[in-house]
Amino acid sequence: MTEEQNDARRLAIEALETAREARVLAVAASKEVGDVSAQLRGHITVLHTLRETQLEQGARLDRLERRVDEGFARVDARFEQVVDQMNARFDQLTALIKSIKR
C-alpha cells in the first residue's frame, strides 16, 4: 500500500469515527430535547392549571366582596335609622327640658 493510500485509509477511518461520535452526540441531543420538551409541556400544564385556579379564586373573591359590600350597606342603613331615632329622642328631651324650664 502506498503512503497516499494509507493517508486515504487513515482519513476514512477518522471520518467514520467522527461520524460515529456525531451520531452519539445527536442521539444525546435528541434525548435532551425530548426531556426539555416534556418538562416544558409539564410547565405549561401547571401554568394552565394555575390560571384556572386564579380565575376561580378571583370569582370567589368577587362574590365575597359583593357580600361584604351588601353587608356594609345594610349596616349603614340601620345606623342611619338609629341616628334618626336618637335625634328624635334628643328633640323630645330638648322639648321636655324647655317645657320644664318655663
Short mmCIF file of N, CA and C in Angstrom, two decimals, residues 30-96:
data_model
loop_
_atom_site.label_atom_id
_atom_site.label_comp_id
_atom_site.label_asym_id
_atom_site.label_seq_id
_atom_site.Cartn_x
_atom_site.Cartn_y
_atom_site.Cartn_z
N SER A 30 -30.86 14.70 20.98
CA SER A 30 -32.26 14.41 20.73
C SER A 30 -32.97 14.02 22.02
N LYS A 31 -32.30 13.22 22.84
CA LYS A 31 -32.87 12.81 24.13
C LYS A 31 -33.05 14.03 25.03
N GLU A 32 -32.05 14.91 25.05
CA GLU A 32 -32.15 16.11 25.88
C GLU A 32 -33.29 17.00 25.40
N VAL A 33 -33.42 17.15 24.09
CA VAL A 33 -34.51 17.95 23.55
C VAL A 33 -35.85 17.33 23.94
N GLY A 34 -35.94 16.02 23.89
CA GLY A 34 -37.16 15.34 24.31
C GLY A 34 -37.46 15.59 25.77
N ASP A 35 -36.41 15.51 26.61
CA ASP A 35 -36.58 15.76 28.04
C ASP A 35 -37.03 17.20 28.29
N VAL A 36 -36.39 18.14 27.61
CA VAL A 36 -36.75 19.55 27.78
C VAL A 36 -38.18 19.79 27.29
N SER A 37 -38.54 19.16 26.18
CA SER A 37 -39.91 19.30 25.67
C SER A 37 -40.92 18.75 26.67
N ALA A 38 -40.61 17.62 27.27
CA ALA A 38 -41.52 17.04 28.27
C ALA A 38 -41.64 17.96 29.48
N GLN A 39 -40.52 18.51 29.92
CA GLN A 39 -40.56 19.45 31.04
C GLN A 39 -41.37 20.69 30.67
N LEU A 40 -41.18 21.18 29.47
CA LEU A 40 -41.92 22.36 29.02
C LEU A 40 -43.42 22.08 28.99
N ARG A 41 -43.80 20.91 28.49
CA ARG A 41 -45.22 20.54 28.49
C ARG A 41 -45.76 20.49 29.93
N GLY A 42 -44.95 19.96 30.84
CA GLY A 42 -45.35 19.91 32.24
C GLY A 42 -45.53 21.31 32.82
N HIS A 43 -44.60 22.20 32.51
CA HIS A 43 -44.71 23.57 33.00
C HIS A 43 -45.94 24.27 32.42
N ILE A 44 -46.19 24.04 31.15
CA ILE A 44 -47.36 24.65 30.51
C ILE A 44 -48.64 24.15 31.17
N THR A 45 -48.69 22.86 31.47
CA THR A 45 -49.86 22.29 32.15
C THR A 45 -50.05 22.93 33.51
N VAL A 46 -48.95 23.08 34.24
CA VAL A 46 -49.03 23.71 35.57
C VAL A 46 -49.51 25.15 35.45
N LEU A 47 -49.00 25.88 34.46
CA LEU A 47 -49.41 27.27 34.28
C LEU A 47 -50.90 27.37 33.93
N HIS A 48 -51.38 26.47 33.08
CA HIS A 48 -52.81 26.47 32.75
C HIS A 48 -53.65 26.17 33.99
N THR A 49 -53.21 25.21 34.77
CA THR A 49 -53.92 24.86 35.99
C THR A 49 -53.92 26.03 36.96
N LEU A 50 -52.77 26.68 37.10
CA LEU A 50 -52.66 27.84 37.98
C LEU A 50 -53.59 28.96 37.52
N ARG A 51 -53.66 29.17 36.21
CA ARG A 51 -54.54 30.20 35.67
C ARG A 51 -55.99 29.89 36.02
N GLU A 52 -56.40 28.64 35.85
CA GLU A 52 -57.76 28.24 36.18
C GLU A 52 -58.04 28.48 37.66
N THR A 53 -57.09 28.11 38.50
CA THR A 53 -57.24 28.32 39.94
C THR A 53 -57.39 29.80 40.25
N GLN A 54 -56.56 30.63 39.61
CA GLN A 54 -56.64 32.07 39.86
C GLN A 54 -57.97 32.64 39.39
N LEU A 55 -58.48 32.16 38.27
CA LEU A 55 -59.79 32.63 37.80
C LEU A 55 -60.89 32.23 38.79
N GLU A 56 -60.83 31.00 39.28
CA GLU A 56 -61.82 30.55 40.26
C GLU A 56 -61.73 31.36 41.54
N GLN A 57 -60.50 31.59 42.02
CA GLN A 57 -60.33 32.36 43.24
C GLN A 57 -60.75 33.82 43.04
N GLY A 58 -60.48 34.36 41.86
CA GLY A 58 -60.90 35.73 41.55
C GLY A 58 -62.41 35.85 41.59
N ALA A 59 -63.11 34.87 41.01
CA ALA A 59 -64.57 34.88 41.03
C ALA A 59 -65.09 34.76 42.46
N ARG A 60 -64.43 33.92 43.24
CA ARG A 60 -64.86 33.77 44.64
C ARG A 60 -64.63 35.07 45.41
N LEU A 61 -63.50 35.70 45.19
CA LEU A 61 -63.24 36.98 45.85
C LEU A 61 -64.26 38.04 45.43
N ASP A 62 -64.65 38.03 44.16
CA ASP A 62 -65.68 38.98 43.70
C ASP A 62 -66.99 38.75 44.44
N ARG A 63 -67.37 37.46 44.59
CA ARG A 63 -68.61 37.15 45.32
C ARG A 63 -68.51 37.60 46.78
N LEU A 64 -67.37 37.32 47.40
CA LEU A 64 -67.19 37.72 48.80
C LEU A 64 -67.21 39.24 48.95
N GLU A 65 -66.59 39.93 48.01
CA GLU A 65 -66.57 41.39 48.06
C GLU A 65 -68.00 41.95 47.94
N ARG A 66 -68.79 41.35 47.06
CA ARG A 66 -70.19 41.80 46.93
C ARG A 66 -70.95 41.57 48.24
N ARG A 67 -70.73 40.42 48.86
CA ARG A 67 -71.41 40.13 50.13
C ARG A 67 -71.00 41.13 51.21
N VAL A 68 -69.71 41.43 51.27
CA VAL A 68 -69.23 42.40 52.26
C VAL A 68 -69.84 43.77 51.99
N ASP A 69 -69.84 44.19 50.71
CA ASP A 69 -70.42 45.49 50.36
C ASP A 69 -71.91 45.54 50.72
N GLU A 70 -72.64 44.45 50.43
CA GLU A 70 -74.06 44.41 50.77
C GLU A 70 -74.25 44.47 52.29
N GLY A 71 -73.39 43.77 53.02
CA GLY A 71 -73.48 43.78 54.48
C GLY A 71 -73.23 45.18 55.04
N PHE A 72 -72.21 45.85 54.52
CA PHE A 72 -71.93 47.21 54.99
C PHE A 72 -73.07 48.16 54.61
N ALA A 73 -73.67 47.95 53.45
CA ALA A 73 -74.81 48.80 53.05
C ALA A 73 -75.96 48.63 54.04
N ARG A 74 -76.22 47.37 54.47
CA ARG A 74 -77.28 47.14 55.46
C ARG A 74 -76.92 47.78 56.80
N VAL A 75 -75.67 47.66 57.21
CA VAL A 75 -75.24 48.28 58.47
C VAL A 75 -75.38 49.79 58.39
N ASP A 76 -74.95 50.37 57.27
CA ASP A 76 -75.07 51.83 57.10
C ASP A 76 -76.53 52.27 57.17
N ALA A 77 -77.41 51.53 56.51
CA ALA A 77 -78.84 51.89 56.52
C ALA A 77 -79.39 51.79 57.94
N ARG A 78 -79.05 50.72 58.63
CA ARG A 78 -79.53 50.55 60.01
C ARG A 78 -78.95 51.62 60.92
N PHE A 79 -77.70 51.97 60.71
CA PHE A 79 -77.06 53.01 61.52
C PHE A 79 -77.77 54.35 61.30
N GLU A 80 -78.15 54.63 60.06
CA GLU A 80 -78.88 55.87 59.79
C GLU A 80 -80.21 55.88 60.54
N GLN A 81 -80.88 54.73 60.59
CA GLN A 81 -82.14 54.64 61.34
C GLN A 81 -81.90 54.92 62.82
N VAL A 82 -80.84 54.36 63.36
CA VAL A 82 -80.52 54.56 64.78
C VAL A 82 -80.23 56.03 65.04
N VAL A 83 -79.45 56.65 64.16
CA VAL A 83 -79.13 58.08 64.31
C VAL A 83 -80.42 58.91 64.24
N ASP A 84 -81.30 58.59 63.30
CA ASP A 84 -82.57 59.32 63.19
C ASP A 84 -83.39 59.16 64.47
N GLN A 85 -83.43 57.93 65.00
CA GLN A 85 -84.19 57.69 66.23
C GLN A 85 -83.57 58.45 67.40
N MET A 86 -82.24 58.46 67.47
CA MET A 86 -81.56 59.20 68.55
C MET A 86 -81.84 60.69 68.42
N ASN A 87 -81.79 61.22 67.22
CA ASN A 87 -82.07 62.64 67.02
C ASN A 87 -83.50 62.97 67.43
N ALA A 88 -84.44 62.08 67.11
CA ALA A 88 -85.83 62.29 67.52
C ALA A 88 -85.95 62.29 69.04
N ARG A 89 -85.25 61.38 69.70
CA ARG A 89 -85.26 61.33 71.17
C ARG A 89 -84.63 62.60 71.76
N PHE A 90 -83.53 63.04 71.16
CA PHE A 90 -82.89 64.27 71.64
C PHE A 90 -83.83 65.46 71.47
N ASP A 91 -84.54 65.49 70.36
CA ASP A 91 -85.51 66.57 70.15
C ASP A 91 -86.60 66.52 71.21
N GLN A 92 -87.06 65.30 71.53
CA GLN A 92 -88.08 65.15 72.57
C GLN A 92 -87.54 65.60 73.93
N LEU A 93 -86.29 65.18 74.23
CA LEU A 93 -85.69 65.58 75.51
C LEU A 93 -85.50 67.09 75.58
N THR A 94 -85.06 67.67 74.47
CA THR A 94 -84.86 69.13 74.43
C THR A 94 -86.19 69.83 74.66
N ALA A 95 -87.24 69.36 74.01
CA ALA A 95 -88.56 69.96 74.19
C ALA A 95 -89.03 69.79 75.63
N LEU A 96 -88.78 68.62 76.22
CA LEU A 96 -89.17 68.37 77.60
C LEU A 96 -88.43 69.29 78.55
#
